[in-house]
């Protein structure tokens, strides 16, 4: 499947959140959405990334922007992760990695000489009409959340963010 390009509509999907609620992307129409894909709850880098989104969540909310995390972890894991780190946003469970595949973030990875399939840390900003504004793939944590916040501000101001 070809990757989405900025300006294209993002395909709708429904996943279950850590709180047991079914969440559909299109229910956030009228808001910006920051969708971040991460490999695994409770791991150091994923925890750091999620806590940074938590720390900036009020600023995203002030910009009419919903932050949503997605990983292949189960609901119980998401519930524990969100509770332990006081994450104020939804964590969606993509057990079958269908949405990860839809966004092209389920890929072959290598660690310590071993190959396996997993999530490539990635973030997507979606506009209130459901179109892709900006994407980051193979994310490095340092400064990333600030870049995403700036991209939302630029999108709202009508500035080209590519």
GROMACS .gro file of C-alpha atoms in nm:
model
  162
    1UNK     CA    1   0.000   0.000   0.000
    2UNK     CA    2   0.143   0.342  -0.093
    3UNK     CA    3   0.212   0.579   0.194
    4UNK     CA    4  -0.022   0.867   0.264
    5UNK     CA    5   0.086   1.207   0.142
    6UNK     CA    6   0.015   1.537   0.318
    7UNK     CA    7  -0.325   1.668   0.209
    8UNK     CA    8  -0.470   1.321   0.153
    9UNK     CA    9  -0.760   1.189   0.362
   10UNK     CA   10  -0.652   0.950   0.637
   11UNK     CA   11  -0.843   0.620   0.627
   12UNK     CA   12  -1.091   0.581   0.912
   13UNK     CA   13  -1.040   0.304   1.166
   14UNK     CA   14  -1.179   0.183   1.499
   15UNK     CA   15  -0.971   0.042   1.785
   16UNK     CA   16  -1.035  -0.021   2.153
   17UNK     CA   17  -0.882   0.213   2.409
   18UNK     CA   18  -0.723   0.112   2.736
   19UNK     CA   19  -1.042   0.222   2.913
   20UNK     CA   20  -1.246  -0.031   2.710
   21UNK     CA   21  -1.410   0.230   2.486
   22UNK     CA   22  -1.424   0.176   2.109
   23UNK     CA   23  -1.264   0.476   1.941
   24UNK     CA   24  -1.306   0.572   1.575
   25UNK     CA   25  -1.074   0.827   1.417
   26UNK     CA   26  -1.362   1.011   1.249
   27UNK     CA   27  -1.521   1.088   1.589
   28UNK     CA   28  -1.252   1.357   1.624
   29UNK     CA   29  -1.354   1.548   1.310
   30UNK     CA   30  -1.349   1.917   1.387
   31UNK     CA   31  -1.028   1.878   1.589
   32UNK     CA   32  -0.665   1.824   1.503
   33UNK     CA   33  -0.539   1.479   1.599
   34UNK     CA   34  -0.183   1.380   1.690
   35UNK     CA   35  -0.156   1.006   1.636
   36UNK     CA   36   0.165   0.859   1.771
   37UNK     CA   37   0.262   0.496   1.718
   38UNK     CA   38   0.503   0.342   1.967
   39UNK     CA   39   0.641  -0.012   2.008
   40UNK     CA   40   0.565  -0.113   2.369
   41UNK     CA   41   0.417   0.008   2.698
   42UNK     CA   42   0.652   0.043   2.998
   43UNK     CA   43   0.976   0.043   2.795
   44UNK     CA   44   1.216   0.333   2.861
   45UNK     CA   45   1.190   0.519   2.529
   46UNK     CA   46   0.815   0.465   2.489
   47UNK     CA   47   0.761   0.583   2.845
   48UNK     CA   48   0.971   0.893   2.783
   49UNK     CA   49   0.779   0.974   2.465
   50UNK     CA   50   0.438   0.920   2.626
   51UNK     CA   51   0.532   1.129   2.930
   52UNK     CA   52   0.647   1.412   2.703
   53UNK     CA   53   0.311   1.405   2.522
   54UNK     CA   54   0.150   1.404   2.869
   55UNK     CA   55   0.355   1.705   2.977
   56UNK     CA   56   0.250   1.900   2.666
   57UNK     CA   57  -0.110   1.772   2.660
   58UNK     CA   58  -0.261   2.095   2.796
   59UNK     CA   59  -0.091   2.293   2.518
   60UNK     CA   60  -0.229   2.051   2.257
   61UNK     CA   61  -0.576   2.079   2.413
   62UNK     CA   62  -0.553   2.460   2.395
   63UNK     CA   63  -0.497   2.414   2.020
   64UNK     CA   64  -0.813   2.197   1.983
   65UNK     CA   65  -0.588   1.894   1.935
   66UNK     CA   66  -0.643   1.539   2.060
   67UNK     CA   67  -0.334   1.326   2.134
   68UNK     CA   68  -0.378   0.950   2.082
   69UNK     CA   69  -0.118   0.677   2.131
   70UNK     CA   70  -0.131   0.344   1.946
   71UNK     CA   71   0.070   0.026   2.008
   72UNK     CA   72   0.017  -0.349   1.972
   73UNK     CA   73  -0.012  -0.389   2.352
   74UNK     CA   74  -0.332  -0.526   2.503
   75UNK     CA   75  -0.593  -0.327   2.697
   76UNK     CA   76  -0.467  -0.440   3.038
   77UNK     CA   77  -0.115  -0.321   2.956
   78UNK     CA   78  -0.247   0.014   2.829
   79UNK     CA   79  -0.455   0.056   3.145
   80UNK     CA   80  -0.154  -0.003   3.371
   81UNK     CA   81   0.071   0.220   3.159
   82UNK     CA   82  -0.177   0.509   3.155
   83UNK     CA   83  -0.242   0.479   3.530
   84UNK     CA   84   0.125   0.453   3.630
   85UNK     CA   85   0.231   0.758   3.428
   86UNK     CA   86  -0.097   0.954   3.458
   87UNK     CA   87  -0.143   0.972   3.081
   88UNK     CA   88  -0.447   1.196   3.014
   89UNK     CA   89  -0.508   1.078   2.657
   90UNK     CA   90  -0.632   0.761   2.491
   91UNK     CA   91  -0.403   0.465   2.427
   92UNK     CA   92  -0.545   0.241   2.156
   93UNK     CA   93  -0.472  -0.130   2.129
   94UNK     CA   94  -0.378  -0.256   1.782
   95UNK     CA   95  -0.323  -0.623   1.869
   96UNK     CA   96  -0.347  -0.740   1.507
   97UNK     CA   97  -0.138  -0.440   1.390
   98UNK     CA   98  -0.397  -0.362   1.121
   99UNK     CA   99  -0.384   0.014   1.183
  100UNK     CA  100  -0.004   0.002   1.214
  101UNK     CA  101   0.003  -0.162   0.870
  102UNK     CA  102  -0.248   0.092   0.736
  103UNK     CA  103  -0.004   0.370   0.832
  104UNK     CA  104   0.302   0.175   0.715
  105UNK     CA  105   0.464   0.165   1.059
  106UNK     CA  106   0.462  -0.217   1.102
  107UNK     CA  107   0.799  -0.306   0.955
  108UNK     CA  108   1.095  -0.539   0.973
  109UNK     CA  109   1.329  -0.426   1.251
  110UNK     CA  110   1.669  -0.544   1.372
  111UNK     CA  111   1.804  -0.554   1.725
  112UNK     CA  112   2.119  -0.734   1.842
  113UNK     CA  113   2.141  -0.908   1.505
  114UNK     CA  114   1.785  -1.046   1.532
  115UNK     CA  115   1.516  -0.956   1.277
  116UNK     CA  116   1.153  -0.922   1.378
  117UNK     CA  117   0.836  -0.735   1.283
  118UNK     CA  118   0.747  -0.436   1.499
  119UNK     CA  119   0.630  -0.078   1.520
  120UNK     CA  120   0.857   0.194   1.385
  121UNK     CA  121   0.804   0.492   1.616
  122UNK     CA  122   0.605   0.742   1.408
  123UNK     CA  123   0.376   1.042   1.455
  124UNK     CA  124   0.102   1.182   1.231
  125UNK     CA  125  -0.084   1.513   1.252
  126UNK     CA  126  -0.436   1.503   1.106
  127UNK     CA  127  -0.645   1.814   1.041
  128UNK     CA  128  -1.010   1.870   1.144
  129UNK     CA  129  -1.129   1.743   0.802
  130UNK     CA  130  -0.941   1.415   0.846
  131UNK     CA  131  -0.650   1.494   0.611
  132UNK     CA  132  -0.285   1.428   0.681
  133UNK     CA  133  -0.094   1.745   0.766
  134UNK     CA  134   0.248   1.609   0.859
  135UNK     CA  135   0.426   1.285   0.948
  136UNK     CA  136   0.744   1.178   1.122
  137UNK     CA  137   0.877   0.825   1.079
  138UNK     CA  138   1.162   0.664   1.271
  139UNK     CA  139   1.117   0.926   1.543
  140UNK     CA  140   1.397   1.022   1.781
  141UNK     CA  141   1.251   1.146   2.110
  142UNK     CA  142   1.467   1.452   2.182
  143UNK     CA  143   1.270   1.760   2.076
  144UNK     CA  144   1.005   1.557   1.893
  145UNK     CA  145   0.697   1.661   2.091
  146UNK     CA  146   0.797   2.025   2.055
  147UNK     CA  147   0.825   1.974   1.674
  148UNK     CA  148   0.476   1.821   1.668
  149UNK     CA  149   0.332   2.108   1.873
  150UNK     CA  150   0.496   2.359   1.639
  151UNK     CA  151   0.356   2.175   1.333
  152UNK     CA  152   0.003   2.195   1.477
  153UNK     CA  153   0.048   2.569   1.540
  154UNK     CA  154   0.179   2.618   1.185
  155UNK     CA  155  -0.107   2.416   1.035
  156UNK     CA  156  -0.359   2.624   1.225
  157UNK     CA  157  -0.189   2.942   1.107
  158UNK     CA  158  -0.202   2.815   0.748
  159UNK     CA  159   0.176   2.781   0.715
  160UNK     CA  160   0.318   2.506   0.493
  161UNK     CA  161   0.482   2.247   0.724
  162UNK     CA  162   0.659   2.008   0.488
   0.00000   0.00000   0.00000
